[in-house]
Amino acid sequence: MSEKLQKVLARSGLGSRREMEAVIDAGRVCVDGSIATLGDRIEEGVEVRVDGRIIDIQKVEDTICRVLAYHKSEGEICSRNDPEGRETVFDRLPRLQHGRWIAVGRLDINTSGLLLFTTDGELANRLMHPSFEVEREYAVRVFGDVDDEVIRNLRTGVELEDGRAAFTTVKRQGGEGINQWYSVTLSEGRNREVRRMWESQGMQVSRLIRVRYGLIPLPKGLPRSGWQEMPLDQVNYLRKLVQLNKEENTIIKVEDRVRSTQRIRKSVRKHRSRTQSQAAKRRCLK
């Protein structure tokens, strides 16, 4: 049986179907030596190359949708590579034999908290798409005098450079002096949206932490720069949320559903030590 080329590429972890359509349209994909075009279908056994690199095509029955919960630290960037040598969120992720990890959205360099990764490009694309309105919750520490009018404006909507934006909820969480914590929710993920909304009211965000994505919370005890494989029920919750079929398989064993906190912390410490050593060497070479 034949399948659409963009569907096969997305299943192999190269990105969403829409992203793969753009890659095909740009002439970057070859099938058995010929440049592919949108609408092409392929069968098992053909050679597929993207930018000259042979792609290991994954069969439907061999593909497992995996999702990681990652605790992003401040200072990490959401890019695969950084010319300045800064730490990236991809540095700490487990290696894959097939495909690649795709980040579900981004958090800016000064924001910490829950970041999801998946091997399923279509799942990532749908979770990020504004039409599905997946709710995100953030803990925000604000520097400034926040009165009832500011809260009302943030709930009813404020004008930003890229359009109107509003929080679904804004709740005071306490604090000291003019440094106050708030819990806010919204159902989209525009660039620096939470910070820009507060700044539109003359407030400065001094800390920003994403604590929930949909109904998935930042796992308790998960250290910064640590990751945790999501169990099948949470994976299928996310898939149902964006109208995708259930996943039937998982790599998590019943007797070992979650990596122990001790092992995670040990791995994080080892990575940080190696990163600091590499950074020191780079400074010495300058």
PDB file of C-alpha atoms in Angstrom:
ATOM      1  CA  MET A   1       0.000   0.000   0.000  1.00  0.00           C
ATOM      2  CA  SER A   2       1.176   3.533  -0.743  1.00  0.00           C
ATOM      3  CA  GLU A   3       1.092   6.506   1.632  1.00  0.00           C
ATOM      4  CA  LYS A   4       1.444  10.245   1.186  1.00  0.00           C
ATOM      5  CA  LEU A   5       5.078  11.242   1.390  1.00  0.00           C
ATOM      6  CA  GLN A   6       4.536  14.015   3.964  1.00  0.00           C
ATOM      7  CA  LYS A   7       2.708  11.578   6.245  1.00  0.00           C
ATOM      8  CA  VAL A   8       5.578   9.090   6.109  1.00  0.00           C
ATOM      9  CA  LEU A   9       8.173  11.795   6.832  1.00  0.00           C
ATOM     10  CA  ALA A  10       6.160  13.137   9.767  1.00  0.00           C
ATOM     11  CA  ARG A  11       5.805   9.640  11.217  1.00  0.00           C
ATOM     12  CA  SER A  12       9.583   9.249  10.981  1.00  0.00           C
ATOM     13  CA  GLY A  13       9.986  12.191  13.365  1.00  0.00           C
ATOM     14  CA  LEU A  14      11.141  14.914  10.958  1.00  0.00           C
ATOM     15  CA  GLY A  15       8.331  17.340  11.814  1.00  0.00           C
ATOM     16  CA  SER A  16       4.617  17.873  11.315  1.00  0.00           C
ATOM     17  CA  ARG A  17       2.851  17.051   8.050  1.00  0.00           C
ATOM     18  CA  ARG A  18       2.536  20.743   7.301  1.00  0.00           C
ATOM     19  CA  GLU A  19       6.263  21.252   7.851  1.00  0.00           C
ATOM     20  CA  MET A  20       7.039  18.267   5.620  1.00  0.00           C
ATOM     21  CA  GLU A  21       4.803  19.676   2.891  1.00  0.00           C
ATOM     22  CA  ALA A  22       6.933  22.830   2.946  1.00  0.00           C
ATOM     23  CA  VAL A  23      10.133  20.760   2.780  1.00  0.00           C
ATOM     24  CA  ILE A  24       8.801  18.803  -0.205  1.00  0.00           C
ATOM     25  CA  ASP A  25       7.592  21.966  -1.932  1.00  0.00           C
ATOM     26  CA  ALA A  26      11.084  23.459  -1.542  1.00  0.00           C
ATOM     27  CA  GLY A  27      12.544  20.558  -3.534  1.00  0.00           C
ATOM     28  CA  ARG A  28      14.540  19.199  -0.610  1.00  0.00           C
ATOM     29  CA  VAL A  29      13.166  15.636  -0.797  1.00  0.00           C
ATOM     30  CA  CYS A  30      14.229  12.954  -3.278  1.00  0.00           C
ATOM     31  CA  VAL A  31      12.587   9.557  -3.801  1.00  0.00           C
ATOM     32  CA  ASP A  32      14.749   6.966  -5.596  1.00  0.00           C
ATOM     33  CA  GLY A  33      16.911   9.731  -6.997  1.00  0.00           C
ATOM     34  CA  SER A  34      14.104  11.970  -8.277  1.00  0.00           C
ATOM     35  CA  ILE A  35      12.966  15.229  -6.674  1.00  0.00           C
ATOM     36  CA  ALA A  36       9.596  14.676  -5.006  1.00  0.00           C
ATOM     37  CA  THR A  37       6.568  16.931  -5.448  1.00  0.00           C
ATOM     38  CA  LEU A  38       3.533  17.616  -3.304  1.00  0.00           C
ATOM     39  CA  GLY A  39       0.951  14.863  -3.671  1.00  0.00           C
ATOM     40  CA  ASP A  40       3.510  12.088  -4.226  1.00  0.00           C
ATOM     41  CA  ARG A  41       2.786   8.746  -2.608  1.00  0.00           C
ATOM     42  CA  ILE A  42       5.439   6.166  -1.799  1.00  0.00           C
ATOM     43  CA  GLU A  43       5.529   2.439  -1.167  1.00  0.00           C
ATOM     44  CA  GLU A  44       7.697   0.329   1.105  1.00  0.00           C
ATOM     45  CA  GLY A  45      11.263  -0.205  -0.080  1.00  0.00           C
ATOM     46  CA  VAL A  46      11.949   3.131  -1.776  1.00  0.00           C
ATOM     47  CA  GLU A  47      14.935   5.306  -0.859  1.00  0.00           C
ATOM     48  CA  VAL A  48      13.956   8.700   0.572  1.00  0.00           C
ATOM     49  CA  ARG A  49      16.469  11.487   1.106  1.00  0.00           C
ATOM     50  CA  VAL A  50      15.957  14.876   2.761  1.00  0.00           C
ATOM     51  CA  ASP A  51      18.719  17.394   2.027  1.00  0.00           C
ATOM     52  CA  GLY A  52      20.784  14.496   0.735  1.00  0.00           C
ATOM     53  CA  ARG A  53      20.470  12.452   3.929  1.00  0.00           C
ATOM     54  CA  ILE A  54      18.877   8.999   3.719  1.00  0.00           C
ATOM     55  CA  ILE A  55      15.816   8.769   5.963  1.00  0.00           C
ATOM     56  CA  ASP A  56      15.089   5.643   7.967  1.00  0.00           C
ATOM     57  CA  ILE A  57      11.410   5.238   7.114  1.00  0.00           C
ATOM     58  CA  GLN A  58       9.328   3.992  10.024  1.00  0.00           C
ATOM     59  CA  LYS A  59       6.454   1.597   9.439  1.00  0.00           C
ATOM     60  CA  VAL A  60       3.152   2.333  11.169  1.00  0.00           C
ATOM     61  CA  GLU A  61       3.396  -0.820  13.275  1.00  0.00           C
ATOM     62  CA  ASP A  62       6.941   0.031  14.396  1.00  0.00           C
ATOM     63  CA  THR A  63       6.198   3.595  15.465  1.00  0.00           C
ATOM     64  CA  ILE A  64       5.511   4.446  19.102  1.00  0.00           C
ATOM     65  CA  CYS A  65       4.395   7.932  20.065  1.00  0.00           C
ATOM     66  CA  ARG A  66       6.610   8.998  22.957  1.00  0.00           C
ATOM     67  CA  VAL A  67       6.266  12.150  25.053  1.00  0.00           C
ATOM     68  CA  LEU A  68       8.728  13.561  27.583  1.00  0.00           C
ATOM     69  CA  ALA A  69       8.077  16.056  30.358  1.00  0.00           C
ATOM     70  CA  TYR A  70      11.162  18.250  30.729  1.00  0.00           C
ATOM     71  CA  HIS A  71      11.954  20.738  33.499  1.00  0.00           C
ATOM     72  CA  LYS A  72      13.574  23.619  31.653  1.00  0.00           C
ATOM     73  CA  SER A  73      16.031  25.774  33.552  1.00  0.00           C
ATOM     74  CA  GLU A  74      16.512  29.502  33.138  1.00  0.00           C
ATOM     75  CA  GLY A  75      19.453  30.074  30.808  1.00  0.00           C
ATOM     76  CA  GLU A  76      18.698  27.130  28.505  1.00  0.00           C
ATOM     77  CA  ILE A  77      17.573  27.933  24.970  1.00  0.00           C
ATOM     78  CA  CYS A  78      14.997  26.050  22.880  1.00  0.00           C
ATOM     79  CA  SER A  79      17.206  25.502  19.828  1.00  0.00           C
ATOM     80  CA  ARG A  80      19.022  22.371  18.708  1.00  0.00           C
ATOM     81  CA  ASN A  81      22.312  24.229  18.286  1.00  0.00           C
ATOM     82  CA  ASP A  82      23.589  27.562  19.520  1.00  0.00           C
ATOM     83  CA  PRO A  83      26.558  29.351  17.897  1.00  0.00           C
ATOM     84  CA  GLU A  84      27.340  30.985  21.246  1.00  0.00           C
ATOM     85  CA  GLY A  85      27.736  27.602  22.912  1.00  0.00           C
ATOM     86  CA  ARG A  86      24.914  28.072  25.397  1.00  0.00           C
ATOM     87  CA  GLU A  87      23.078  25.078  26.853  1.00  0.00           C
ATOM     88  CA  THR A  88      20.048  23.949  24.884  1.00  0.00           C
ATOM     89  CA  VAL A  89      17.053  21.932  26.029  1.00  0.00           C
ATOM     90  CA  PHE A  90      18.022  19.212  23.531  1.00  0.00           C
ATOM     91  CA  ASP A  91      21.394  18.556  25.188  1.00  0.00           C
ATOM     92  CA  ARG A  92      19.880  16.484  27.975  1.00  0.00           C
ATOM     93  CA  LEU A  93      17.329  14.386  26.086  1.00  0.00           C
ATOM     94  CA  PRO A  94      17.724  10.618  25.622  1.00  0.00           C
ATOM     95  CA  ARG A  95      19.073   9.505  22.268  1.00  0.00           C
ATOM     96  CA  LEU A  96      16.746   7.987  19.697  1.00  0.00           C
ATOM     97  CA  GLN A  97      17.575   5.227  17.236  1.00  0.00           C
ATOM     98  CA  HIS A  98      14.981   6.567  14.823  1.00  0.00           C
ATOM     99  CA  GLY A  99      13.478  10.022  14.306  1.00  0.00           C
ATOM    100  CA  ARG A 100      14.084  12.989  16.584  1.00  0.00           C
ATOM    101  CA  TRP A 101      12.631  14.828  19.567  1.00  0.00           C
ATOM    102  CA  ILE A 102      10.309  17.692  18.661  1.00  0.00           C
ATOM    103  CA  ALA A 103       9.647  20.459  21.181  1.00  0.00           C
ATOM    104  CA  VAL A 104       5.999  21.323  21.757  1.00  0.00           C
ATOM    105  CA  GLY A 105       6.331  25.086  21.628  1.00  0.00           C
ATOM    106  CA  ARG A 106       9.119  27.107  23.202  1.00  0.00           C
ATOM    107  CA  LEU A 107      10.016  28.883  26.417  1.00  0.00           C
ATOM    108  CA  ASP A 108      12.287  31.910  26.250  1.00  0.00           C
ATOM    109  CA  ILE A 109      15.757  31.831  27.783  1.00  0.00           C
ATOM    110  CA  ASN A 110      14.616  33.459  31.057  1.00  0.00           C
ATOM    111  CA  THR A 111      11.547  31.226  31.515  1.00  0.00           C
ATOM    112  CA  SER A 112      11.651  27.880  33.321  1.00  0.00           C
ATOM    113  CA  GLY A 113       9.212  25.046  33.901  1.00  0.00           C
ATOM    114  CA  LEU A 114       7.361  22.394  31.935  1.00  0.00           C
ATOM    115  CA  LEU A 115       8.334  21.776  28.329  1.00  0.00           C
ATOM    116  CA  LEU A 116       7.001  18.805  26.373  1.00  0.00           C
ATOM    117  CA  PHE A 117       8.882  16.823  23.732  1.00  0.00           C
ATOM    118  CA  THR A 118       7.460  14.149  21.436  1.00  0.00           C
ATOM    119  CA  THR A 119       8.578  11.875  18.617  1.00  0.00           C
ATOM    120  CA  ASP A 120       5.285  12.490  16.792  1.00  0.00           C
ATOM    121  CA  GLY A 121       5.449  15.546  14.543  1.00  0.00           C
ATOM    122  CA  GLU A 122       1.692  15.653  13.992  1.00  0.00           C
ATOM    123  CA  LEU A 123       0.993  15.581  17.726  1.00  0.00           C
ATOM    124  CA  ALA A 124       3.454  18.434  18.297  1.00  0.00           C
ATOM    125  CA  ASN A 125       1.931  20.521  15.504  1.00  0.00           C
ATOM    126  CA  ARG A 126      -1.630  20.095  16.747  1.00  0.00           C
ATOM    127  CA  LEU A 127      -0.757  20.810  20.376  1.00  0.00           C
ATOM    128  CA  MET A 128       0.828  24.088  19.255  1.00  0.00           C
ATOM    129  CA  HIS A 129      -1.970  25.074  16.889  1.00  0.00           C
ATOM    130  CA  PRO A 130      -4.215  27.819  18.351  1.00  0.00           C
ATOM    131  CA  SER A 131      -7.391  26.158  17.024  1.00  0.00           C
ATOM    132  CA  PHE A 132      -7.143  23.443  19.707  1.00  0.00           C
ATOM    133  CA  GLU A 133      -6.838  26.023  22.511  1.00  0.00           C
ATOM    134  CA  VAL A 134      -4.723  23.885  24.848  1.00  0.00           C
ATOM    135  CA  GLU A 135      -4.553  25.686  28.192  1.00  0.00           C
ATOM    136  CA  ARG A 136      -1.195  26.613  29.740  1.00  0.00           C
ATOM    137  CA  GLU A 137      -0.707  27.718  33.333  1.00  0.00           C
ATOM    138  CA  TYR A 138       2.160  29.908  34.542  1.00  0.00           C
ATOM    139  CA  ALA A 139       3.417  31.063  37.919  1.00  0.00           C
ATOM    140  CA  VAL A 140       4.454  34.705  37.507  1.00  0.00           C
ATOM    141  CA  ARG A 141       6.328  36.951  39.921  1.00  0.00           C
ATOM    142  CA  VAL A 142       5.547  40.562  39.101  1.00  0.00           C
ATOM    143  CA  PHE A 143       7.412  43.661  40.211  1.00  0.00           C
ATOM    144  CA  GLY A 144       5.025  46.616  40.452  1.00  0.00           C
ATOM    145  CA  ASP A 145       1.804  47.887  41.967  1.00  0.00           C
ATOM    146  CA  VAL A 146      -0.898  45.604  40.549  1.00  0.00           C
ATOM    147  CA  ASP A 147      -4.365  47.005  41.211  1.00  0.00           C
ATOM    148  CA  ASP A 148      -7.821  45.732  40.259  1.00  0.00           C
ATOM    149  CA  GLU A 149      -7.795  47.689  37.002  1.00  0.00           C
ATOM    150  CA  VAL A 150      -4.644  45.915  35.830  1.00  0.00           C
ATOM    151  CA  ILE A 151      -6.191  42.519  36.617  1.00  0.00           C
ATOM    152  CA  ARG A 152      -9.382  43.488  34.802  1.00  0.00           C
ATOM    153  CA  ASN A 153      -7.445  44.616  31.717  1.00  0.00           C
ATOM    154  CA  LEU A 154      -5.484  41.379  31.585  1.00  0.00           C
ATOM    155  CA  ARG A 155      -8.681  39.340  31.777  1.00  0.00           C
ATOM    156  CA  THR A 156     -10.675  41.343  29.221  1.00  0.00           C
ATOM    157  CA  GLY A 157      -7.767  41.718  26.810  1.00  0.00           C
ATOM    158  CA  VAL A 158      -4.845  43.997  25.965  1.00  0.00           C
ATOM    159  CA  GLU A 159      -3.470  45.063  22.599  1.00  0.00           C
ATOM    160  CA  LEU A 160      -0.061  43.646  21.632  1.00  0.00           C
ATOM    161  CA  GLU A 161       1.978  44.151  18.446  1.00  0.00           C
ATOM    162  CA  ASP A 162       0.633  40.872  17.023  1.00  0.00           C
ATOM    163  CA  GLY A 163      -2.998  41.260  18.125  1.00  0.00           C
ATOM    164  CA  ARG A 164      -5.253  41.217  21.153  1.00  0.00           C
ATOM    165  CA  ALA A 165      -4.472  38.846  24.041  1.00  0.00           C
ATOM    166  CA  ALA A 166      -6.189  37.960  27.307  1.00  0.00           C
ATOM    167  CA  PHE A 167      -5.616  35.646  30.238  1.00  0.00           C
ATOM    168  CA  THR A 168      -8.386  33.137  30.965  1.00  0.00           C
ATOM    169  CA  THR A 169      -7.711  33.490  34.696  1.00  0.00           C
ATOM    170  CA  VAL A 170      -5.512  35.691  36.898  1.00  0.00           C
ATOM    171  CA  LYS A 171      -5.191  34.706  40.579  1.00  0.00           C
ATOM    172  CA  ARG A 172      -3.098  36.303  43.298  1.00  0.00           C
ATOM    173  CA  GLN A 173      -0.781  33.845  45.038  1.00  0.00           C
ATOM    174  CA  GLY A 174       0.898  36.079  47.632  1.00  0.00           C
ATOM    175  CA  GLY A 175       4.352  37.588  47.987  1.00  0.00           C
ATOM    176  CA  GLU A 176       6.251  40.342  49.761  1.00  0.00           C
ATOM    177  CA  GLY A 177       6.016  44.083  49.128  1.00  0.00           C
ATOM    178  CA  ILE A 178       5.707  44.930  45.458  1.00  0.00           C
ATOM    179  CA  ASN A 179       7.023  41.489  44.439  1.00  0.00           C
ATOM    180  CA  GLN A 180       3.832  39.464  44.089  1.00  0.00           C
ATOM    181  CA  TRP A 181       3.163  36.001  42.659  1.00  0.00           C
ATOM    182  CA  TYR A 182       0.222  35.316  40.328  1.00  0.00           C
ATOM    183  CA  SER A 183      -1.167  32.224  38.628  1.00  0.00           C
ATOM    184  CA  VAL A 184      -2.297  32.933  35.067  1.00  0.00           C
ATOM    185  CA  THR A 185      -3.764  30.732  32.339  1.00  0.00           C
ATOM    186  CA  LEU A 186      -4.148  31.212  28.604  1.00  0.00           C
ATOM    187  CA  SER A 187      -4.877  29.023  25.594  1.00  0.00           C
ATOM    188  CA  GLU A 188      -2.215  30.038  23.089  1.00  0.00           C
ATOM    189  CA  GLY A 189       1.545  30.301  22.979  1.00  0.00           C
ATOM    190  CA  ARG A 190       2.704  33.405  21.153  1.00  0.00           C
ATOM    191  CA  ASN A 191       6.293  34.563  21.569  1.00  0.00           C
ATOM    192  CA  ARG A 192       6.882  36.027  25.070  1.00  0.00           C
ATOM    193  CA  GLU A 193       3.124  36.528  25.347  1.00  0.00           C
ATOM    194  CA  VAL A 194       2.832  36.351  29.150  1.00  0.00           C
ATOM    195  CA  ARG A 195       5.676  38.817  29.669  1.00  0.00           C
ATOM    196  CA  ARG A 196       4.381  41.225  27.018  1.00  0.00           C
ATOM    197  CA  MET A 197       0.885  41.246  28.500  1.00  0.00           C
ATOM    198  CA  TRP A 198       2.167  42.283  31.928  1.00  0.00           C
ATOM    199  CA  GLU A 199       4.555  44.803  30.368  1.00  0.00           C
ATOM    200  CA  SER A 200       1.622  46.389  28.519  1.00  0.00           C
ATOM    201  CA  GLN A 201       0.335  47.384  31.970  1.00  0.00           C
ATOM    202  CA  GLY A 202       3.651  48.824  33.111  1.00  0.00           C
ATOM    203  CA  MET A 203       4.603  45.733  35.140  1.00  0.00           C
ATOM    204  CA  GLN A 204       7.912  43.889  35.095  1.00  0.00           C
ATOM    205  CA  VAL A 205       7.991  40.071  35.211  1.00  0.00           C
ATOM    206  CA  SER A 206      10.921  38.968  37.393  1.00  0.00           C
ATOM    207  CA  ARG A 207      10.176  35.204  37.360  1.00  0.00           C
ATOM    208  CA  LEU A 208       8.118  33.088  34.976  1.00  0.00           C
ATOM    209  CA  ILE A 209       7.510  29.363  35.367  1.00  0.00           C
ATOM    210  CA  ARG A 210       5.216  27.171  33.276  1.00  0.00           C
ATOM    211  CA  VAL A 211       3.592  24.760  35.727  1.00  0.00           C
ATOM    212  CA  ARG A 212       0.973  23.021  33.564  1.00  0.00           C
ATOM    213  CA  TYR A 213       0.214  22.144  29.949  1.00  0.00           C
ATOM    214  CA  GLY A 214      -3.390  21.041  29.492  1.00  0.00           C
ATOM    215  CA  LEU A 215      -3.961  18.833  32.518  1.00  0.00           C
ATOM    216  CA  ILE A 216      -0.312  17.712  32.591  1.00  0.00           C
ATOM    217  CA  PRO A 217       1.491  19.324  35.572  1.00  0.00           C
ATOM    218  CA  LEU A 218       5.208  19.847  36.000  1.00  0.00           C
ATOM    219  CA  PRO A 219       6.095  16.545  37.751  1.00  0.00           C
ATOM    220  CA  LYS A 220       6.842  16.920  41.447  1.00  0.00           C
ATOM    221  CA  GLY A 221      10.441  16.140  42.302  1.00  0.00           C
ATOM    222  CA  LEU A 222      11.659  16.495  38.709  1.00  0.00           C
ATOM    223  CA  PRO A 223      14.913  18.508  38.974  1.00  0.00           C
ATOM    224  CA  ARG A 224      15.789  21.315  36.619  1.00  0.00           C
ATOM    225  CA  SER A 225      17.176  20.012  33.319  1.00  0.00           C
ATOM    226  CA  GLY A 226      15.678  16.610  34.150  1.00  0.00           C
ATOM    227  CA  TRP A 227      13.223  14.690  31.962  1.00  0.00           C
ATOM    228  CA  GLN A 228      10.585  12.056  32.589  1.00  0.00           C
ATOM    229  CA  GLU A 229       8.914   9.705  30.123  1.00  0.00           C
ATOM    230  CA  MET A 230       5.146  10.097  30.165  1.00  0.00           C
ATOM    231  CA  PRO A 231       3.017   7.005  30.807  1.00  0.00           C
ATOM    232  CA  LEU A 232       0.557   5.799  28.173  1.00  0.00           C
ATOM    233  CA  ASP A 233      -2.510   7.333  29.820  1.00  0.00           C
ATOM    234  CA  GLN A 234      -0.982  10.825  29.699  1.00  0.00           C
ATOM    235  CA  VAL A 235       0.189  10.331  26.103  1.00  0.00           C
ATOM    236  CA  ASN A 236      -3.322   9.349  25.092  1.00  0.00           C
ATOM    237  CA  TYR A 237      -4.811  12.263  27.016  1.00  0.00           C
ATOM    238  CA  LEU A 238      -2.728  14.602  24.841  1.00  0.00           C
ATOM    239  CA  ARG A 239      -3.626  12.702  21.663  1.00  0.00           C
ATOM    240  CA  LYS A 240      -7.342  12.808  22.472  1.00  0.00           C
ATOM    241  CA  LEU A 241      -7.049  16.517  23.226  1.00  0.00           C
ATOM    242  CA  VAL A 242      -6.079  17.171  19.590  1.00  0.00           C
ATOM    243  CA  GLN A 243      -8.242  14.485  17.982  1.00  0.00           C
ATOM    244  CA  LEU A 244      -5.585  11.877  17.218  1.00  0.00           C
ATOM    245  CA  ASN A 245      -6.030   8.111  17.524  1.00  0.00           C
ATOM    246  CA  LYS A 246      -4.990   6.282  20.692  1.00  0.00           C
ATOM    247  CA  GLU A 247      -1.467   4.987  21.066  1.00  0.00           C
ATOM    248  CA  GLU A 248      -1.454   1.319  22.052  1.00  0.00           C
ATOM    249  CA  ASN A 249       2.198   0.867  23.002  1.00  0.00           C
ATOM    250  CA  THR A 250       4.725   2.361  25.397  1.00  0.00           C
ATOM    251  CA  ILE A 251       8.388   1.761  26.183  1.00  0.00           C
ATOM    252  CA  ILE A 252       7.727   2.169  29.913  1.00  0.00           C
ATOM    253  CA  LYS A 253       7.742  -1.101  31.823  1.00  0.00           C
ATOM    254  CA  VAL A 254       4.959  -1.691  34.332  1.00  0.00           C
ATOM    255  CA  GLU A 255       7.461  -2.224  37.149  1.00  0.00           C
ATOM    256  CA  ASP A 256       9.442   0.911  36.250  1.00  0.00           C
ATOM    257  CA  ARG A 257       6.908   3.537  35.177  1.00  0.00           C
ATOM    258  CA  VAL A 258       9.050   6.517  36.185  1.00  0.00           C
ATOM    259  CA  ARG A 259      12.800   7.025  36.367  1.00  0.00           C
ATOM    260  CA  SER A 260      13.809   7.378  39.990  1.00  0.00           C
ATOM    261  CA  THR A 261      14.471  10.909  41.232  1.00  0.00           C
ATOM    262  CA  GLN A 262      17.903   9.807  42.428  1.00  0.00           C
ATOM    263  CA  ARG A 263      18.948   8.629  38.956  1.00  0.00           C
ATOM    264  CA  ILE A 264      17.586  11.807  37.352  1.00  0.00           C
ATOM    265  CA  ARG A 265      19.484  14.042  39.774  1.00  0.00           C
ATOM    266  CA  LYS A 266      22.694  12.093  39.242  1.00  0.00           C
ATOM    267  CA  SER A 267      22.340  12.412  35.472  1.00  0.00           C
ATOM    268  CA  VAL A 268      21.648  16.159  35.705  1.00  0.00           C
ATOM    269  CA  ARG A 269      24.695  16.736  37.938  1.00  0.00           C
ATOM    270  CA  LYS A 270      26.919  14.782  35.543  1.00  0.00           C
ATOM    271  CA  HIS A 271      25.656  16.798  32.565  1.00  0.00           C
ATOM    272  CA  ARG A 272      26.123  20.140  34.318  1.00  0.00           C
ATOM    273  CA  SER A 273      29.653  19.222  35.366  1.00  0.00           C
ATOM    274  CA  ARG A 274      30.539  18.272  31.787  1.00  0.00           C
ATOM    275  CA  THR A 275      28.935  21.441  30.386  1.00  0.00           C
ATOM    276  CA  GLN A 276      30.790  23.691  32.847  1.00  0.00           C
ATOM    277  CA  SER A 277      34.072  21.992  31.954  1.00  0.00           C
ATOM    278  CA  GLN A 278      33.453  22.511  28.235  1.00  0.00           C
ATOM    279  CA  ALA A 279      32.526  26.172  28.814  1.00  0.00           C
ATOM    280  CA  ALA A 280      35.764  26.712  30.779  1.00  0.00           C
ATOM    281  CA  LYS A 281      37.816  25.235  27.929  1.00  0.00           C
ATOM    282  CA  ARG A 282      36.093  27.524  25.416  1.00  0.00           C
ATOM    283  CA  ARG A 283      36.914  30.559  27.560  1.00  0.00           C
ATOM    284  CA  CYS A 284      40.569  29.532  27.762  1.00  0.00           C
ATOM    285  CA  LEU A 285      40.779  29.218  23.956  1.00  0.00           C
ATOM    286  CA  LYS A 286      39.444  32.751  23.401  1.00  0.00           C
TER     287      LYS A 286
END
